[in-house]
Short mmCIF file of C-alpha atoms in Angstrom, two decimals:
data_model
loop_
_atom_site.label_atom_id
_atom_site.label_comp_id
_atom_site.label_asym_id
_atom_site.label_seq_id
_atom_site.Cartn_x
_atom_site.Cartn_y
_atom_site.Cartn_z
CA UNK A 1 -48.75 24.30 208.17
CA UNK A 2 -45.17 24.65 207.02
CA UNK A 3 -43.80 28.21 207.14
CA UNK A 4 -42.50 29.93 204.02
CA UNK A 5 -38.94 31.09 204.73
CA UNK A 6 -36.49 32.99 202.55
CA UNK A 7 -34.68 31.65 199.51
CA UNK A 8 -31.11 32.86 199.01
CA UNK A 9 -30.32 33.41 195.33
CA UNK A 10 -26.63 33.72 194.40
CA UNK A 11 -26.66 35.09 190.86
CA UNK A 12 -23.02 35.76 189.96
CA UNK A 13 -20.95 32.94 188.52
CA UNK A 14 -17.75 33.57 190.47
CA UNK A 15 -19.08 33.35 194.01
CA UNK A 16 -18.26 30.54 196.42
CA UNK A 17 -20.47 29.42 199.30
CA UNK A 18 -19.09 28.15 202.59
CA UNK A 19 -20.11 27.60 206.21
CA UNK A 20 -19.08 29.61 209.25
CA UNK A 21 -20.85 28.51 212.41
CA UNK A 22 -24.57 28.89 211.69
CA UNK A 23 -24.09 31.16 208.68
CA UNK A 24 -23.69 30.68 204.96
CA UNK A 25 -20.81 32.87 203.76
CA UNK A 26 -20.66 34.23 200.20
CA UNK A 27 -17.15 34.91 198.90
CA UNK A 28 -15.76 36.40 195.72
CA UNK A 29 -12.05 36.00 194.88
CA UNK A 30 -11.52 34.64 198.41
CA UNK A 31 -12.99 37.79 199.99
CA UNK A 32 -16.19 37.62 202.04
CA UNK A 33 -18.93 39.81 200.57
CA UNK A 34 -21.91 38.64 202.63
CA UNK A 35 -23.33 36.15 205.12
CA UNK A 36 -26.84 34.93 205.95
CA UNK A 37 -28.00 32.97 209.04
CA UNK A 38 -29.04 29.45 208.11
CA UNK A 39 -32.12 29.54 210.35
CA UNK A 40 -33.62 32.22 208.06
CA UNK A 41 -33.39 30.03 204.97
CA UNK A 42 -35.64 27.46 203.38
CA UNK A 43 -33.55 27.10 200.21
CA UNK A 44 -30.39 28.27 198.47
CA UNK A 45 -30.20 28.55 194.69
CA UNK A 46 -26.80 29.32 193.20
CA UNK A 47 -25.98 30.12 189.58
CA UNK A 48 -22.25 30.05 190.27
CA UNK A 49 -19.67 27.69 188.88
CA UNK A 50 -17.21 27.84 191.78
CA UNK A 51 -19.49 25.72 193.97
CA UNK A 52 -20.08 25.26 197.68
CA UNK A 53 -18.06 23.72 200.48
CA UNK A 54 -18.77 20.15 201.67
CA UNK A 55 -19.36 21.58 205.16
CA UNK A 56 -22.14 23.82 203.86
CA UNK A 57 -23.67 20.97 201.87
CA UNK A 58 -23.71 18.84 204.99
CA UNK A 59 -25.23 21.63 207.08
CA UNK A 60 -27.96 22.21 204.50
CA UNK A 61 -28.75 18.49 204.33
CA UNK A 62 -28.91 18.25 208.13
CA UNK A 63 -31.24 21.28 208.40
CA UNK A 64 -33.34 20.31 205.34
CA UNK A 65 -32.33 23.46 203.48
CA UNK A 66 -32.63 22.74 199.78
CA UNK A 67 -29.36 23.64 198.01
CA UNK A 68 -29.76 23.80 194.21
CA UNK A 69 -27.12 24.38 191.58
CA UNK A 70 -28.17 26.01 188.29
CA UNK A 71 -26.30 26.85 185.12
CA UNK A 72 -25.80 30.47 184.12
CA UNK A 73 -28.90 30.40 181.92
CA UNK A 74 -31.07 28.89 184.65
CA UNK A 75 -30.94 25.20 183.75
CA UNK A 76 -31.14 22.87 186.74
CA UNK A 77 -27.89 20.96 187.38
CA UNK A 78 -28.10 19.29 190.80
CA UNK A 79 -29.64 19.52 194.25
CA UNK A 80 -28.39 18.63 197.72
CA UNK A 81 -31.09 17.37 200.07
CA UNK A 82 -31.25 15.78 203.50
CA UNK A 83 -32.45 12.34 204.50
CA UNK A 84 -35.65 11.03 202.94
CA UNK A 85 -38.81 12.18 204.71
CA UNK A 86 -41.93 10.18 205.40
CA UNK A 87 -42.47 6.46 205.88
CA UNK A 88 -41.48 3.77 203.42
CA UNK A 89 -45.10 2.68 202.97
CA UNK A 90 -46.00 5.98 201.26
CA UNK A 91 -43.21 5.64 198.68
CA UNK A 92 -43.99 1.97 198.07
CA UNK A 93 -47.59 2.93 197.38
CA UNK A 94 -46.37 5.66 195.01
CA UNK A 95 -44.24 3.12 193.13
CA UNK A 96 -47.09 0.60 192.94
CA UNK A 97 -49.50 3.14 191.48
CA UNK A 98 -46.91 4.43 189.02
CA UNK A 99 -46.69 0.91 187.56
CA UNK A 100 -50.49 0.67 187.16
CA UNK A 101 -51.63 2.61 184.09
CA UNK A 102 -55.28 2.81 185.11
CA UNK A 103 -54.51 4.11 188.59
CA UNK A 104 -51.82 6.46 187.28
CA UNK A 105 -54.14 8.06 184.77
CA UNK A 106 -56.66 8.91 187.50
CA UNK A 107 -54.02 11.13 189.07
CA UNK A 108 -52.49 12.36 185.80
CA UNK A 109 -55.94 13.37 184.57
CA UNK A 110 -56.38 15.69 187.54
CA UNK A 111 -52.96 17.29 186.99
CA UNK A 112 -53.97 18.11 183.42
CA UNK A 113 -57.45 19.25 184.45
CA UNK A 114 -55.75 21.76 186.74
CA UNK A 115 -53.40 22.85 183.98
CA UNK A 116 -56.09 23.44 181.35
CA UNK A 117 -58.54 25.01 183.80
CA UNK A 118 -55.93 27.49 185.00
CA UNK A 119 -54.72 28.27 181.47
CA UNK A 120 -58.32 29.04 180.52
CA UNK A 121 -58.71 31.41 183.45
CA UNK A 122 -55.53 33.25 182.50
CA UNK A 123 -57.23 34.01 179.18
CA UNK A 124 -60.55 34.85 180.85
CA UNK A 125 -58.89 37.19 183.35
CA UNK A 126 -56.95 38.96 180.58
CA UNK A 127 -60.05 39.45 178.42
CA UNK A 128 -61.87 40.91 181.40
CA UNK A 129 -59.08 43.20 182.61
CA UNK A 130 -57.96 44.45 179.17
CA UNK A 131 -61.16 44.26 177.15
CA UNK A 132 -60.35 47.43 175.20
CA UNK A 133 -56.82 46.37 174.28
CA UNK A 134 -57.32 42.75 173.26
CA UNK A 135 -59.17 40.87 170.56
CA UNK A 136 -61.66 39.58 173.11
CA UNK A 137 -63.65 37.59 170.56
CA UNK A 138 -60.57 35.60 169.52
CA UNK A 139 -59.51 34.95 173.12
CA UNK A 140 -63.04 33.88 174.05
CA UNK A 141 -62.97 31.33 171.21
CA UNK A 142 -59.74 29.87 172.56
CA UNK A 143 -61.17 29.85 176.07
CA UNK A 144 -64.27 28.02 174.84
CA UNK A 145 -62.05 25.37 173.22
CA UNK A 146 -60.21 24.88 176.52
CA UNK A 147 -63.54 24.57 178.33
CA UNK A 148 -64.52 21.82 175.89
CA UNK A 149 -61.14 20.14 176.42
CA UNK A 150 -61.86 19.90 180.14
CA UNK A 151 -64.83 17.66 179.43
CA UNK A 152 -62.74 15.40 177.21
CA UNK A 153 -59.96 15.20 179.79
CA UNK A 154 -62.39 14.18 182.54
CA UNK A 155 -63.52 11.20 180.44
CA UNK A 156 -60.05 10.20 179.25
CA UNK A 157 -58.97 6.67 180.19
CA UNK A 158 -55.75 6.28 178.16
CA UNK A 159 -52.34 7.79 178.74
CA UNK A 160 -51.60 8.43 175.04
CA UNK A 161 -54.96 10.15 174.58
CA UNK A 162 -54.39 12.31 177.66
CA UNK A 163 -51.01 13.35 176.30
CA UNK A 164 -52.67 14.35 173.03
CA UNK A 165 -55.38 16.36 174.78
CA UNK A 166 -52.79 18.14 176.92
CA UNK A 167 -50.66 19.02 173.90
CA UNK A 168 -53.64 20.29 171.92
CA UNK A 169 -54.82 22.48 174.81
CA UNK A 170 -51.31 23.90 175.33
CA UNK A 171 -51.08 24.73 171.63
CA UNK A 172 -54.41 26.58 171.67
CA UNK A 173 -53.46 28.49 174.83
CA UNK A 174 -50.07 29.56 173.47
CA UNK A 175 -51.61 30.54 170.12
CA UNK A 176 -52.89 33.75 171.77
CA UNK A 177 -50.12 34.23 174.32
CA UNK A 178 -48.53 36.96 172.23
CA UNK A 179 -51.77 38.94 172.45
CA UNK A 180 -51.32 39.16 176.23
CA UNK A 181 -48.05 41.07 175.82
CA UNK A 182 -49.24 44.68 175.96
CA UNK A 183 -45.99 46.63 176.38
CA UNK A 184 -42.52 46.63 174.79
CA UNK A 185 -43.89 44.72 171.79
CA UNK A 186 -40.86 45.51 169.64
CA UNK A 187 -38.57 43.52 171.94
CA UNK A 188 -40.95 41.09 173.63
CA UNK A 189 -42.94 38.84 171.32
CA UNK A 190 -44.02 35.22 171.32
CA UNK A 191 -44.10 33.27 168.07
CA UNK A 192 -44.22 29.83 169.70
CA UNK A 193 -42.53 27.89 172.44
CA UNK A 194 -38.82 27.14 172.01
CA UNK A 195 -36.69 25.98 174.90
CA UNK A 196 -33.47 24.09 174.09
CA UNK A 197 -32.23 26.74 173.82
CA UNK A 198 -34.74 29.61 174.17
CA UNK A 199 -34.37 31.88 171.15
CA UNK A 200 -36.10 35.09 172.29
CA UNK A 201 -36.62 37.18 175.41
CA UNK A 202 -40.05 35.78 176.28
CA UNK A 203 -39.02 32.14 175.94
CA UNK A 204 -35.88 32.83 177.96
CA UNK A 205 -38.01 34.07 180.86
CA UNK A 206 -40.54 31.26 180.53
CA UNK A 207 -37.77 28.64 180.64
CA UNK A 208 -36.15 30.35 183.62
CA UNK A 209 -39.40 30.55 185.58
CA UNK A 210 -40.26 26.91 184.77
CA UNK A 211 -36.85 25.82 186.10
CA UNK A 212 -37.45 27.69 189.35
CA UNK A 213 -40.96 26.28 189.63
CA UNK A 214 -39.79 22.71 188.99
CA UNK A 215 -37.22 23.10 191.77
CA UNK A 216 -39.92 24.31 194.15
CA UNK A 217 -42.15 21.35 193.28
CA UNK A 218 -39.30 18.85 193.70
CA UNK A 219 -38.46 20.24 197.12
CA UNK A 220 -42.12 20.22 198.17
CA UNK A 221 -42.57 16.57 197.18
CA UNK A 222 -39.48 15.51 199.10
CA UNK A 223 -40.68 17.48 202.12
CA UNK A 224 -43.88 15.41 202.34
CA UNK A 225 -42.08 12.10 201.74
CA UNK A 226 -42.72 11.48 198.02
CA UNK A 227 -40.16 10.59 195.39
CA UNK A 228 -40.01 13.47 192.89
CA UNK A 229 -38.46 11.20 190.23
CA UNK A 230 -41.40 8.79 189.90
CA UNK A 231 -44.39 10.37 188.20
CA UNK A 232 -47.84 9.45 186.92
CA UNK A 233 -48.03 11.59 183.75
CA UNK A 234 -44.40 12.18 182.76
CA UNK A 235 -42.65 8.89 182.08
CA UNK A 236 -39.62 7.79 184.07
CA UNK A 237 -36.29 8.93 182.70
CA UNK A 238 -32.88 8.94 184.44
CA UNK A 239 -32.29 12.29 186.11
CA UNK A 240 -35.76 13.69 185.39
CA UNK A 241 -37.93 14.78 188.30
CA UNK A 242 -41.06 13.36 186.67
CA UNK A 243 -43.47 13.82 189.59
CA UNK A 244 -42.27 17.41 190.10
CA UNK A 245 -43.02 18.07 186.41
CA UNK A 246 -46.42 16.39 186.88
CA UNK A 247 -47.54 18.55 189.77
CA UNK A 248 -45.99 21.64 188.22
CA UNK A 249 -48.38 21.41 185.25
CA UNK A 250 -51.12 22.98 187.36
CA UNK A 251 -48.98 26.04 188.13
CA UNK A 252 -47.30 26.82 184.80
CA UNK A 253 -49.83 29.38 183.56
CA UNK A 254 -50.78 30.98 186.86
CA UNK A 255 -47.39 31.14 188.61
CA UNK A 256 -44.91 31.32 185.72
CA UNK A 257 -46.68 32.62 182.60
CA UNK A 258 -48.61 35.39 184.37
CA UNK A 259 -45.46 36.34 186.26
CA UNK A 260 -43.51 36.74 182.99
CA UNK A 261 -46.33 38.80 181.48
CA UNK A 262 -46.35 41.06 184.53
CA UNK A 263 -42.60 41.68 184.28
CA UNK A 264 -43.00 42.70 180.63
CA UNK A 265 -46.22 44.69 180.87
CA UNK A 266 -45.08 46.63 183.95
CA UNK A 267 -41.69 47.25 182.30
CA UNK A 268 -39.87 45.64 185.21
CA UNK A 269 -37.73 43.64 182.77
CA UNK A 270 -36.27 45.44 179.74
CA UNK A 271 -34.56 44.40 176.54
CA UNK A 272 -31.10 45.41 177.76
CA UNK A 273 -31.24 42.73 180.46
CA UNK A 274 -30.74 39.94 177.87
CA UNK A 275 -27.73 38.44 176.10
CA UNK A 276 -27.82 36.60 172.78
CA UNK A 277 -25.14 33.92 172.50
CA UNK A 278 -23.38 32.66 169.39
CA UNK A 279 -25.68 29.64 169.07
CA UNK A 280 -28.74 31.90 169.13
CA UNK A 281 -29.65 31.18 172.76
CA UNK A 282 -31.07 34.12 174.69
CA UNK A 283 -30.44 34.39 178.44
CA UNK A 284 -30.82 37.00 181.16
CA UNK A 285 -27.67 38.86 182.15
CA UNK A 286 -26.62 39.27 185.80
CA UNK A 287 -28.64 42.43 186.34
CA UNK A 288 -31.71 40.99 184.68
CA UNK A 289 -31.47 37.80 186.71
CA UNK A 290 -31.28 39.79 189.98
CA UNK A 291 -34.39 41.80 189.07
CA UNK A 292 -36.22 38.65 187.95
CA UNK A 293 -35.40 36.74 191.13
CA UNK A 294 -36.27 39.65 193.40
CA UNK A 295 -39.71 39.87 191.78
CA UNK A 296 -40.06 36.07 191.95
CA UNK A 297 -39.37 36.11 195.68
CA UNK A 298 -42.00 38.83 196.16
CA UNK A 299 -44.49 36.81 194.11
CA UNK A 300 -43.96 33.78 196.35
CA UNK A 301 -44.90 35.86 199.39
CA UNK A 302 -48.24 37.07 198.00
CA UNK A 303 -51.21 35.64 199.91
CA UNK A 304 -54.08 33.82 198.19
CA UNK A 305 -56.96 31.62 199.32
CA UNK A 306 -56.45 27.95 198.56
CA UNK A 307 -59.59 26.69 196.75
CA UNK A 308 -59.65 23.24 198.40
CA UNK A 309 -58.48 24.09 201.91
CA UNK A 310 -60.34 27.43 201.93
CA UNK A 311 -57.40 28.91 203.85
CA UNK A 312 -55.10 31.81 203.12
CA UNK A 313 -51.55 30.78 202.18
CA UNK A 314 -48.60 32.29 200.33
CA UNK A 315 -48.16 31.52 196.63
CA UNK A 316 -44.82 29.94 197.48
CA UNK A 317 -46.59 27.36 199.66
CA UNK A 318 -48.99 26.17 196.94
CA UNK A 319 -46.65 23.42 195.59
CA UNK A 320 -46.15 22.17 199.16
CA UNK A 321 -49.89 22.06 199.86
CA UNK A 322 -50.61 20.21 196.60
CA UNK A 323 -47.82 17.74 197.40
CA UNK A 324 -49.37 17.20 200.83
CA UNK A 325 -52.79 16.58 199.27
CA UNK A 326 -51.25 14.11 196.82
CA UNK A 327 -49.61 12.24 199.71
CA UNK A 328 -52.95 12.14 201.54
CA UNK A 329 -54.63 10.68 198.45
CA UNK A 330 -51.96 8.01 198.06
CA UNK A 331 -52.40 7.08 201.73
CA UNK A 332 -56.15 6.67 201.16
CA UNK A 333 -57.21 9.72 203.20
CA UNK A 334 -58.85 11.40 200.16
CA UNK A 335 -61.11 9.91 197.49
CA UNK A 336 -59.15 11.63 194.72
CA UNK A 337 -56.33 14.11 194.26
CA UNK A 338 -57.83 17.65 194.23
CA UNK A 339 -56.24 19.84 191.53
CA UNK A 340 -55.46 23.50 192.23
CA UNK A 341 -58.21 25.46 190.45
CA UNK A 342 -57.30 29.17 190.37
CA UNK A 343 -59.79 31.93 189.73
#
């Protein structure tokens, strides 16, 4: 099993990354402020605008260290990766299946089954843990609707119908998301999903966590030899990592949404960590981003039991394991792709 190593997050916009021997060097105004050995790193994510040296990019590509560039508000810009992994037969099979609607929907259906199942259990877990603070009857009704949706998704044979079922389930799930915010209600509220740009504190954190999660899924797919740009549920679009967005659907509620709720309800993130821009966009400031990323790194290191493998792994390894299972299915080693069902 692949080992989960550290991710280096560079949060300030005026820092430059370079290479010195076997170390990544972080500089500000041409003065070195830190260095990290490359052998300790699995990925580097930088929110800076000054960039990275070609030598460092080459070293990261050679060592398969994922180097991602993000905008100041957490939007993915670009990624430097090494040579393509895996054999050409796996990717050719991926491309063939992506062009076959009936075969594609068999995989897409399982992605969405995982998404809706996990969203339902987020509601079930909340109603169990906070029974005295929530409208349990309302949440149970939404959970029952999601349970019914699972049956419809399992029988779905058309891509447009699957898209409709997924959208309906997401709408029902998010209709009670605000109820799960138990602290700091005056500054953290959810009146619906908005993302381009996010217009409130909660949506800003959701968008940020989804960007991080998509990057993890893209890296995991490349690591097992799959093309993250060719999906089975999300349609192909230039520059969009469609397969990463596909596989990420299973993890949105359990890795990102619950993480955001924890930051709010435990008062780890506060209102003063946000900036509202002239166009109404809300983003985390430098201090808020550091706190968010530190907690995200800790979350990735938490150990869980994988439901299909029945083995203990870190949360941060879940996208890699699911990518590996998808590759095994495409090779014909598994009868179907097993979604990640959290409980």
